[in-house]
Coordinates of C-alpha atoms in Angstrom, one line a residue:
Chain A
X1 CA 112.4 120.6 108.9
X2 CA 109.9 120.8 112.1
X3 CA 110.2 118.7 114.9
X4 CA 107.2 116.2 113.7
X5 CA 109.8 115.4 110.4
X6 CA 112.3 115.3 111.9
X7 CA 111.3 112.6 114.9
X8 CA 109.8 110.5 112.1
X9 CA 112.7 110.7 109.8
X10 CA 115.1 109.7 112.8
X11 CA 112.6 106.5 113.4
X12 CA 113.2 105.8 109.6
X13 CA 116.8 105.8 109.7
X14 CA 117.3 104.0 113.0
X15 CA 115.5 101.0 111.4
X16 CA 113.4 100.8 114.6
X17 CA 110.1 98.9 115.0
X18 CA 107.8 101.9 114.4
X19 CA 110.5 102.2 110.9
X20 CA 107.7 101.4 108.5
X21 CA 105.1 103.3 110.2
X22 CA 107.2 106.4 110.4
X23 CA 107.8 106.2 106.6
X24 CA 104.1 105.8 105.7
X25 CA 103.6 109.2 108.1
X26 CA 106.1 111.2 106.0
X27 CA 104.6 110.2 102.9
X28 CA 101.3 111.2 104.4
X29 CA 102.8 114.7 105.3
X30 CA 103.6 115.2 101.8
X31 CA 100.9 114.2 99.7
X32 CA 98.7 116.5 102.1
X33 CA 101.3 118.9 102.7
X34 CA 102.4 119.7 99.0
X35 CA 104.2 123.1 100.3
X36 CA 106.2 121.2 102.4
X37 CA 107.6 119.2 99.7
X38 CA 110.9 121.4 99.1
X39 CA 111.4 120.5 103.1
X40 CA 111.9 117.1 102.3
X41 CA 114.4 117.8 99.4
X42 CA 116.7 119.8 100.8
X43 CA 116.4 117.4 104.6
X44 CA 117.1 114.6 102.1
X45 CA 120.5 115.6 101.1
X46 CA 122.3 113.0 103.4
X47 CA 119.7 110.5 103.5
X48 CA 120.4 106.8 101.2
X49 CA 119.1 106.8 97.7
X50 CA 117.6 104.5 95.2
X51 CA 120.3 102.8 93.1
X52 CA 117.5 102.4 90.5
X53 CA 113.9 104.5 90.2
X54 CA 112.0 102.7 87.2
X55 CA 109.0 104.3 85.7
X56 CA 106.1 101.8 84.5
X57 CA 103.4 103.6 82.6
X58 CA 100.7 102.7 79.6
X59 CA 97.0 102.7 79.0
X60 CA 94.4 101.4 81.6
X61 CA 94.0 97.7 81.4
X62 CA 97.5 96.7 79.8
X63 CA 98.7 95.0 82.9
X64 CA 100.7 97.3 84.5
X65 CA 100.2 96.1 88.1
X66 CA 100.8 92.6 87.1
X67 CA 103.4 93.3 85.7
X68 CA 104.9 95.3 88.4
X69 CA 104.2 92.4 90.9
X70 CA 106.1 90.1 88.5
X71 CA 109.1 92.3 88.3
X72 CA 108.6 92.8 92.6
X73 CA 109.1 88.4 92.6
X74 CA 112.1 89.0 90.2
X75 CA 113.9 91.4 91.5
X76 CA 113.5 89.8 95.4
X77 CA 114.7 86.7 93.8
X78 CA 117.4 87.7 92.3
X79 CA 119.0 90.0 95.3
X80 CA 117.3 89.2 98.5
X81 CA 118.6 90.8 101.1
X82 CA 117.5 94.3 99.2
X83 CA 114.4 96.4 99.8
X84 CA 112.0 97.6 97.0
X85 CA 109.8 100.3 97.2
X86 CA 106.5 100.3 94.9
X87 CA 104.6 104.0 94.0
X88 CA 101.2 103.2 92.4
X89 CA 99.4 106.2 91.6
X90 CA 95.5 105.9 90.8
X91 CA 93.5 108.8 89.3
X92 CA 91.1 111.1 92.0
X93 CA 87.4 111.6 91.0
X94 CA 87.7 115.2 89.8
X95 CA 83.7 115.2 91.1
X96 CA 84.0 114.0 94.5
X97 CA 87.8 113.9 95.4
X98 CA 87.5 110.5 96.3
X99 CA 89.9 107.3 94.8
X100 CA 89.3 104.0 94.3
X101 CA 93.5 102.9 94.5
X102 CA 93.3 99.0 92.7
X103 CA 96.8 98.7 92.0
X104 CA 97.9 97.1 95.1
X105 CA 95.2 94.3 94.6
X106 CA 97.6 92.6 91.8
X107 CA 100.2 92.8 94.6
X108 CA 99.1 91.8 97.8
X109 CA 101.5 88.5 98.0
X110 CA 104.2 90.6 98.9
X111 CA 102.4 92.3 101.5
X112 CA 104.1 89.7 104.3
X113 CA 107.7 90.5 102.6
X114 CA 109.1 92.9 105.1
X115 CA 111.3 94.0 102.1
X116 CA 108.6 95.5 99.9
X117 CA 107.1 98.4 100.6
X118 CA 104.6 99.8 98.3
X119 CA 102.4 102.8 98.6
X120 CA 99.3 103.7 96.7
X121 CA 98.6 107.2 95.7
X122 CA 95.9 109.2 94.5
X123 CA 96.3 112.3 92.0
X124 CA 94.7 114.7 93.8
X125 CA 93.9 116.6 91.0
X126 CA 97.2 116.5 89.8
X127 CA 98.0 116.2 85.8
X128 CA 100.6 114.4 84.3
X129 CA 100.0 111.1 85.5
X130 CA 102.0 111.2 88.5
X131 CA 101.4 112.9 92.4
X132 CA 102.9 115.7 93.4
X133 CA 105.6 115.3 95.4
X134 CA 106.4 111.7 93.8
X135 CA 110.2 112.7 94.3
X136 CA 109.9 113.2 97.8
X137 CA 108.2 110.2 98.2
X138 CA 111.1 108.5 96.3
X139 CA 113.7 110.0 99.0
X140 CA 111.7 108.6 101.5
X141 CA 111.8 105.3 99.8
X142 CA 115.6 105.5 99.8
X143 CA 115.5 106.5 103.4
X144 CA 113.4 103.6 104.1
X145 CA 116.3 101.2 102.8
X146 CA 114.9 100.6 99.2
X147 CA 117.4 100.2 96.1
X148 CA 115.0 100.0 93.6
X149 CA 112.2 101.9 93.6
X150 CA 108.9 100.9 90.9
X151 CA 106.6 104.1 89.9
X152 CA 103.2 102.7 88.4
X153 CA 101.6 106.1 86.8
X154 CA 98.1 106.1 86.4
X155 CA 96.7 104.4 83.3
X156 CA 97.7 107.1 81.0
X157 CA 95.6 108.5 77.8
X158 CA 98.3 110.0 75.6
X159 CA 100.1 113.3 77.2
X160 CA 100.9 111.7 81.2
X161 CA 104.4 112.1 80.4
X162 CA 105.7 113.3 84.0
X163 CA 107.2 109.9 84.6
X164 CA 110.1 110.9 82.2
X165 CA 111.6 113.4 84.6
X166 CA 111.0 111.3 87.9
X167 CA 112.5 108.0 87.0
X168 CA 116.0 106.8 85.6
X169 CA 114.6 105.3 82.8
X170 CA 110.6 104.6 81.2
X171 CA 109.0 101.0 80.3
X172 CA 105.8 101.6 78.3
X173 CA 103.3 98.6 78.4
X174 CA 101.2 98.4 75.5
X175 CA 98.4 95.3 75.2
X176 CA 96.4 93.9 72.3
X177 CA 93.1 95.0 71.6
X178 CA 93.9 98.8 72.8
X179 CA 93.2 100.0 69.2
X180 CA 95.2 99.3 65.7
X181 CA 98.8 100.7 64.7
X182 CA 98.2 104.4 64.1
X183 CA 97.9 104.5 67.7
X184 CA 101.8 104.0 68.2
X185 CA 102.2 106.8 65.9
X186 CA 100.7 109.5 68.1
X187 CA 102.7 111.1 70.5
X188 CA 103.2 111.9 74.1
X189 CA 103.2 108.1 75.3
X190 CA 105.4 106.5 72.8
X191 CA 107.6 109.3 73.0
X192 CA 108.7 108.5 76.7
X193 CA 109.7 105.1 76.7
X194 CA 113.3 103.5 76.8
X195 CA 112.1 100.1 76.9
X196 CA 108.7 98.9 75.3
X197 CA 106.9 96.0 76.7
X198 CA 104.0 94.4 74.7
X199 CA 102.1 92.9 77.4
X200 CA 99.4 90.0 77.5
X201 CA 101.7 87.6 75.1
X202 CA 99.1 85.2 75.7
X203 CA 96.5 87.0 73.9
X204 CA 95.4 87.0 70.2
X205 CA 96.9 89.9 68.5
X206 CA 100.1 90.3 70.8
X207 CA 102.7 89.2 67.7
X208 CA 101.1 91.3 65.3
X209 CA 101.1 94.7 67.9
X210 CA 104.8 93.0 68.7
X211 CA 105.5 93.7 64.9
X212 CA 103.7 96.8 64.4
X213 CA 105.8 98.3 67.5
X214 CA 108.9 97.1 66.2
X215 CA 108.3 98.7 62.7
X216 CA 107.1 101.8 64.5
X217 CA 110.1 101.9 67.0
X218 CA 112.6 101.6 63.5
X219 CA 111.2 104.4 61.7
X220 CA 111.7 106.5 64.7
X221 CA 115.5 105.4 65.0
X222 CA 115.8 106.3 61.3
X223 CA 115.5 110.4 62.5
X224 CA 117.6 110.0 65.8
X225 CA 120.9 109.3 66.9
X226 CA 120.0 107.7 69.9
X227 CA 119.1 104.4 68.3
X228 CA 116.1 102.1 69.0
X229 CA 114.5 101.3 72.1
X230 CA 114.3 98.2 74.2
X231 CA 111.9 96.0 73.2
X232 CA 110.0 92.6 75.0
X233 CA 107.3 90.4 74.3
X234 CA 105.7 89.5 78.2
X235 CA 103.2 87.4 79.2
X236 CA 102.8 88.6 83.1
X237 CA 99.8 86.6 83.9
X238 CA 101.7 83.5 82.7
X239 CA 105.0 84.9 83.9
X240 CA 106.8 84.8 80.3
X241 CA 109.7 86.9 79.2
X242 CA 110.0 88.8 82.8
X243 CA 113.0 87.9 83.3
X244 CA 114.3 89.1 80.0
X245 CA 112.8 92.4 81.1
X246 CA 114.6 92.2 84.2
X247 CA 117.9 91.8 82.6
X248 CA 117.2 95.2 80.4
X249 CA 117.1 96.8 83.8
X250 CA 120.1 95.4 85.0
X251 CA 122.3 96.6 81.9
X252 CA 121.0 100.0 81.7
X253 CA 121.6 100.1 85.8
X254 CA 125.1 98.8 85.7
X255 CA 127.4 101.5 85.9
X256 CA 124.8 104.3 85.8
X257 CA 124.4 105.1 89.7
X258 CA 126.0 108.5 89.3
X259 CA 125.1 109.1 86.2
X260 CA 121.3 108.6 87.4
X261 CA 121.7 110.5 90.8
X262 CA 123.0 114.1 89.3
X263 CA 120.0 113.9 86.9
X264 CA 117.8 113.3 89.7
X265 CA 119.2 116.5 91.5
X266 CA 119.0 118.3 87.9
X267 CA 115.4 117.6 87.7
X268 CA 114.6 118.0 91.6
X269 CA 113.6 121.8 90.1
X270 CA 110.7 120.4 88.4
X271 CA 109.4 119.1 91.4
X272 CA 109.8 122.8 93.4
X273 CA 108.2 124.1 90.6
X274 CA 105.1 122.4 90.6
X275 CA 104.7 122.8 94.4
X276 CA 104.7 126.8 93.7
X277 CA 102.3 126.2 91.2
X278 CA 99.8 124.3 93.4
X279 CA 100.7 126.6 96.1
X280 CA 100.0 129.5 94.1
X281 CA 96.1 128.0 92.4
X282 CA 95.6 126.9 96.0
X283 CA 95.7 130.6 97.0
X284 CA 94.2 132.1 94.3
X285 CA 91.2 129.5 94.4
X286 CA 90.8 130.6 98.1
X287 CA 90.7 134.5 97.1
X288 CA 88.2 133.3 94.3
X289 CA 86.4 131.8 96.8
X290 CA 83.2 129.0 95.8
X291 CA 79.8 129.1 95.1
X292 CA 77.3 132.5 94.0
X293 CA 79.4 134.8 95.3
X294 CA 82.0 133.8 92.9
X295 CA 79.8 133.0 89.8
X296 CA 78.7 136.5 90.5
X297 CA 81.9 137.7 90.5
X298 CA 83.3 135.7 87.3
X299 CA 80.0 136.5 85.5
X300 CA 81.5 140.1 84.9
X301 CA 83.8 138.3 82.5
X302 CA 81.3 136.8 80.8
X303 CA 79.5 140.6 80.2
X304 CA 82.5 142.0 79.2
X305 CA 83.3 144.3 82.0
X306 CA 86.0 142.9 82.6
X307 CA 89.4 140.7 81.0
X308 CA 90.5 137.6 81.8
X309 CA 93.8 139.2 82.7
X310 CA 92.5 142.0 84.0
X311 CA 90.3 140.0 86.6
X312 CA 93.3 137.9 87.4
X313 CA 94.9 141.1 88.8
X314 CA 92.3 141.8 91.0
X315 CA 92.7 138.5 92.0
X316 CA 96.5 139.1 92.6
X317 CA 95.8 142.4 94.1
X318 CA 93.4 141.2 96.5
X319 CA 95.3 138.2 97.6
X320 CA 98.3 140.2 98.5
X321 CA 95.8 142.7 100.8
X322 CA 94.3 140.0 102.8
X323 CA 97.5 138.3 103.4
X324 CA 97.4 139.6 107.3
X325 CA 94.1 138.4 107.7
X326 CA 93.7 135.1 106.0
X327 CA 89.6 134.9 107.3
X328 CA 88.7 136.8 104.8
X329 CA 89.9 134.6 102.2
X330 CA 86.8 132.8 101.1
X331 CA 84.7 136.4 101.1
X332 CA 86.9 137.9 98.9
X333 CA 84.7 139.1 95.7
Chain B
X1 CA 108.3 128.1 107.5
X2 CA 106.2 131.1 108.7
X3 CA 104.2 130.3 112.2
X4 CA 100.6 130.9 110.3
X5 CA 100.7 127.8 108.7
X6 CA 98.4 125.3 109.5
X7 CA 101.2 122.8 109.1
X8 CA 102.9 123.8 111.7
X9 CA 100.7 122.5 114.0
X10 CA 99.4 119.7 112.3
X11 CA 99.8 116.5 114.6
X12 CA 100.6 113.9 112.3
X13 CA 99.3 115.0 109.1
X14 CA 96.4 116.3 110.2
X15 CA 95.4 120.0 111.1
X16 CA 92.5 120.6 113.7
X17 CA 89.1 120.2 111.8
X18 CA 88.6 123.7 111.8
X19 CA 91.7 124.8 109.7
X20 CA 91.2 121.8 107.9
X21 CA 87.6 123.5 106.9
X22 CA 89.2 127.0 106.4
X23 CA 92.0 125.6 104.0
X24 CA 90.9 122.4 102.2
X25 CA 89.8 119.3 102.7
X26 CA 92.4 115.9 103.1
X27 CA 90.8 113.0 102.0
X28 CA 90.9 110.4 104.6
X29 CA 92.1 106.8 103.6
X30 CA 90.5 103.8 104.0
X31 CA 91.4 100.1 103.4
X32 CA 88.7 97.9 102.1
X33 CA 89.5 93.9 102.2
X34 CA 88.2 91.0 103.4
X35 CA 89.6 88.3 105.6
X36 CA 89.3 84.4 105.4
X37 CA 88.6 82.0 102.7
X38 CA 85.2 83.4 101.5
X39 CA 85.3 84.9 98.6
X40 CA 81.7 86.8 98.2
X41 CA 83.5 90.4 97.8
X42 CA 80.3 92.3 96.3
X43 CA 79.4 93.9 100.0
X44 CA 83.1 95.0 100.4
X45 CA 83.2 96.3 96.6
X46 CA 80.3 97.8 97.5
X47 CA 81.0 99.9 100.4
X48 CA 84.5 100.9 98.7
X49 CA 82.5 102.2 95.7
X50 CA 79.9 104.7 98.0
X51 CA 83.1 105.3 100.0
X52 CA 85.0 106.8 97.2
X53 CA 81.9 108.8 95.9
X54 CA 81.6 110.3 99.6
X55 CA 85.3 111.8 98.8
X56 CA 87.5 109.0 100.5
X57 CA 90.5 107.8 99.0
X58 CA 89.5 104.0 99.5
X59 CA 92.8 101.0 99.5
X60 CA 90.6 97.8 97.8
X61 CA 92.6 94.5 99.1
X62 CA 90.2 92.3 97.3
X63 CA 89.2 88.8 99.1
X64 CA 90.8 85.9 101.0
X65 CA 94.0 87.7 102.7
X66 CA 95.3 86.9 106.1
X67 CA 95.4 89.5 109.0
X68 CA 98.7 89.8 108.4
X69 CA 98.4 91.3 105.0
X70 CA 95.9 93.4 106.4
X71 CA 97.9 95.3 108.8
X72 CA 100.6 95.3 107.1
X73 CA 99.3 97.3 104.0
X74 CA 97.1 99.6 106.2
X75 CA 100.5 100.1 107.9
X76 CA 102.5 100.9 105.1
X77 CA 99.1 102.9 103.4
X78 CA 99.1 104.8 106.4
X79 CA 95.2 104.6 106.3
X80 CA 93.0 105.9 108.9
X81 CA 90.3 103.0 108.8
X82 CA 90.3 99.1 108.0
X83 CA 86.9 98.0 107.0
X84 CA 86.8 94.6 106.8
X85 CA 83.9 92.3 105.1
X86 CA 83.4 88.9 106.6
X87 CA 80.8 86.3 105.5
X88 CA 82.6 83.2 106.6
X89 CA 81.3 82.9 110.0
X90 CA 85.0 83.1 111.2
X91 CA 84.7 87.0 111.9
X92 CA 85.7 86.4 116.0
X93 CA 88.7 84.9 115.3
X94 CA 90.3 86.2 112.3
X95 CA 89.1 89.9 113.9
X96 CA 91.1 89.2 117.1
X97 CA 94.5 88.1 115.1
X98 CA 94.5 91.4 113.3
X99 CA 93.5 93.5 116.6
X100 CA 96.6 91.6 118.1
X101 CA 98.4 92.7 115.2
X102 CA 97.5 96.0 115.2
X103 CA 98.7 96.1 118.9
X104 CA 102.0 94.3 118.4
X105 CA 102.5 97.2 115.6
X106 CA 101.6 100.2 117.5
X107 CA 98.6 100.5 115.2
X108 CA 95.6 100.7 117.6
X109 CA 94.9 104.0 116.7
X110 CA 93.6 102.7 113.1
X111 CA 89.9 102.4 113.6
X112 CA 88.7 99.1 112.3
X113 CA 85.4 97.8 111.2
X114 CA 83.3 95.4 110.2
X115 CA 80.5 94.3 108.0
X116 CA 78.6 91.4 107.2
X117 CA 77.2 88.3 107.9
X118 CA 77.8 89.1 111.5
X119 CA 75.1 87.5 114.1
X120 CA 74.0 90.4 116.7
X121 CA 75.1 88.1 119.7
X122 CA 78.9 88.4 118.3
X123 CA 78.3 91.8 118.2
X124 CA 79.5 93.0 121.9
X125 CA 82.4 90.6 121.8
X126 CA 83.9 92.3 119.0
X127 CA 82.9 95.7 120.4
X128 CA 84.9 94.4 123.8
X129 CA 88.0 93.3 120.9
X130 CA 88.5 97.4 119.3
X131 CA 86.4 96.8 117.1
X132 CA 84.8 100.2 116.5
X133 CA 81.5 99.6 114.2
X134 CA 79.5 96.8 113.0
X135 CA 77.4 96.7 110.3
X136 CA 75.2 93.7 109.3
X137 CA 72.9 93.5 106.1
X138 CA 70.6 96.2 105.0
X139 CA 72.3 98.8 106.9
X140 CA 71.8 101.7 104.4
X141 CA 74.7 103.5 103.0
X142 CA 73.8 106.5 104.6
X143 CA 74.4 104.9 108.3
X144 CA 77.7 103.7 106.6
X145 CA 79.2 107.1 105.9
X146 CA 77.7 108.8 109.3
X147 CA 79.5 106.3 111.4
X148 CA 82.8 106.8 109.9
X149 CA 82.8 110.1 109.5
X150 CA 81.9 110.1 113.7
X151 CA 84.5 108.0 114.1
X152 CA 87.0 109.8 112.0
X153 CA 85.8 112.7 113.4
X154 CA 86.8 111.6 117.3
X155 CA 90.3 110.1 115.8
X156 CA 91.0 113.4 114.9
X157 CA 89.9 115.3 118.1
X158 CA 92.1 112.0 119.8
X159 CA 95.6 112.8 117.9

């Protein structure tokens, strides 16, 4: 780690004033910094962990950050002298680069709790429904004294699935009026989830959807060993059936811990990889350069002069002989 | 890490603008919210909306939340600007608690501004509290996004 990290990591730890600030830092280092993002990892070796990383995902609009600022007043209530730490990830404008990050809105009560710390992210451009370098930020969380961290994804169409390899275990919200059964017959989403909330019980057609999932859920089973998922009826606008949910999280954490932490270390991999792969479109893009030069250049594609794969050599080629001088980068075609 | 990297000697998270411009571009962060019991939020949804078409990565509180809220989430957001939209007439006092709280945080360098109903008289005393922009009705959005971005621009060159 550099000296920057490493100051900021010890203000973490200490618990001193400037502990919250120092946190938000790192995570700033990392969501602009995604090559640094093995850094943290292997720093993070010795560092306090989550006892519990829960992944909330479904479609826009089904209530997820409702429902995660329910869960946040359940889980404070029930043990509360411990820290939580909330990830909300909002899509990027894939036009202008910009976010408009709306989760937090559903949760600004707990914004005077000094035990709640929640960060929203953007995607930068990142697919799967999550950020790169969400398991970093996770680490940091853990640094930062938090035992139970809460990952909103974005609101996901039908193949976000990411969340599966960055939390302990998946809740997939699903609301009336988001479409009729075949829906929960496609995959992607209702392939990830090991506990299924039908949100907005307070709404006409929440039993029915309640029924259709359940039917859905036991035809599944009937192929698989592993049995049926969790299921729950919540209303989180009027606060029903929360803490039913809460206790599902409670028996799948109880004796799990290290069970839990070796997968997170299995799956730690996943992360490394996707920072090589950003790393390595990053470079490329740079060699490709922008604007008529490289519509000129690509445009020899297009009349056949030259492959796909053979123009991604050049690419490759060209990359690797500007390496010592990195100026030429964006002149490169 | 090899010594080329511009994240060697980024200060903070953030390189010098000019290997910032030879690399790629980090989209700054902004918190958009409003303070006080009014709750007339289409100015402040406004300004977060040309905000995040001008490339920022905009934090929307939504309306009525104390100072304290304020600086807590820009705190843990680690934004780089609090844009606050006030139409309550209470914009002197509720902008001096969260410029105190700011300070008692170790926060001052978070630019903060504000926007609305805001008589031009008030506007020095607020200027003499931190805060770094004002902007009162039918200021365009153009003027908007040239202030922050000067502003931005000089908390960079300051870091």
């Amino acid at each position: 780690m550099t000296n920057d990290t490493k100051d900021l990591v010890e203000q973490v730890r200490g618990g001193t004033s400037q502990r919250v600030r120092a946190a938000a830092r790192l995570m700033s280092l990392i969501e602009n910094f995604p090559e640094r993002i093995p850094e943290f990892l292997v720093g993070a070796a010795d560092w306090p962990e989550a006892r519990m990383v829960i992944g909330l995902t479904g479609p826009p609009g089904c209530g997820k950050s409702v429902l995660a600022d329910r869960l946040i007043t359940a889980l404070r209530t029930r043990s509360p002298d411990s820290c939580i730490g909330v990830i909300a990830v909002d899509p990027s404008s894939p036009f202008t680069g910009g976010a408009f990050l709306g989760d937090r809105l559903r949760m600004m009560r707990h914004a005077g709790d000094p035990n709640v710390f929640i960060r929203s992210a953007a995607t930068r451009g990142h697919i799967g429904g999550l950020v790169l370098g969400v398991k970093a930020f996770i680490r940091v969380l853990g640094l930062a004294g938090c035992r139970t961290v809460l990952i909103e994804t974005v609101g996901v169409g039908q193949n976000e699935t990411e969340i599966v390899n960055v939390a302990d275990f998946v809740v997939v919200a699903i609301a009336p009026g988001n479409g009729d059964a075949i829906q929960l017959l496609k995959c992607g989403l209702m392939e990830v989830g090991d506990i299924f909330v039908v949100n907005k019980a307070d709404c006409d057609g929440a039993a029915q959807l309640y029924a259709q999932l359940l039917a859905v859920l036991r035809l599944n089973a009937n192929g698989q060993k592993t049995g049926m998922p969790e299921t729950c009826l919540v209303s989180a606008l009027q606060r029903r059936g929360i803490e039913k949910l809460v206790d599902l999280f409670e028996k799948r954490a109880a004796g799990s811990e290290q069970v839990w932490q070796a997968r997170r270390r299995q799956t730690m991999v996943d992360e490394v990889k996707a920072a090589v792969l950003e790393e390595a479109r990053q470079r490329l893009s740079r060699v490709l350069g922008t604007g008529p030069i490289a519509t000129q250049d690509l445009s020899r594609i297009l009349r056949g002069e030259v492959t796909v794969t053979g123009f991604v050599d050049e690419l490759i080629q060209k990359m690797t002989g500007s390496r010592e001088d990195k100026k030429n980068y964006g002149q490169a075609g | 890490m090899g010594k080329s990297k511009p994240s060697d000697v980024a200060i903070e998270g953030i390189p010098p603008v000019s290997e910032q411009e030879e690399t790629k571009r980090i989209p700054e962060r902004v918190l958009i919210g409003k303070v006080g019991l009014d709750g007339h939020d289409r100015g402040a949804k406004y300004v977060a909306h040309i905000l995040r078409d001008a490339g920022y990565e905009v934090i929307y509180t939504g309306i009525r939340r104390t100072p304290k809220q304020i600086v807590e989430t820009a705190i843990q957001e680690d934004v780089a600007v609090i844009g606050l939209s006030l139409l309550s007439g209470a914009h002197k006092r509720l902008l001096k608690q969260v410029m105190d709280l700011l300070k008692d945080r170790g926060a001052i360098d978070i630019v903060v501004v504000a926007g609305g109903s805001i008589p031009s008289s008030d506007i020095p005393v607020l200027k003499a509290m931190g805060i770094a922009e004002v902007f009162t009705p039918g200021v365009s959005s153009q003027s908007i996004l040239e202030a922050l971005a000067s502003l931005l621009k000089a908390r960079r060159q300051a870091a």
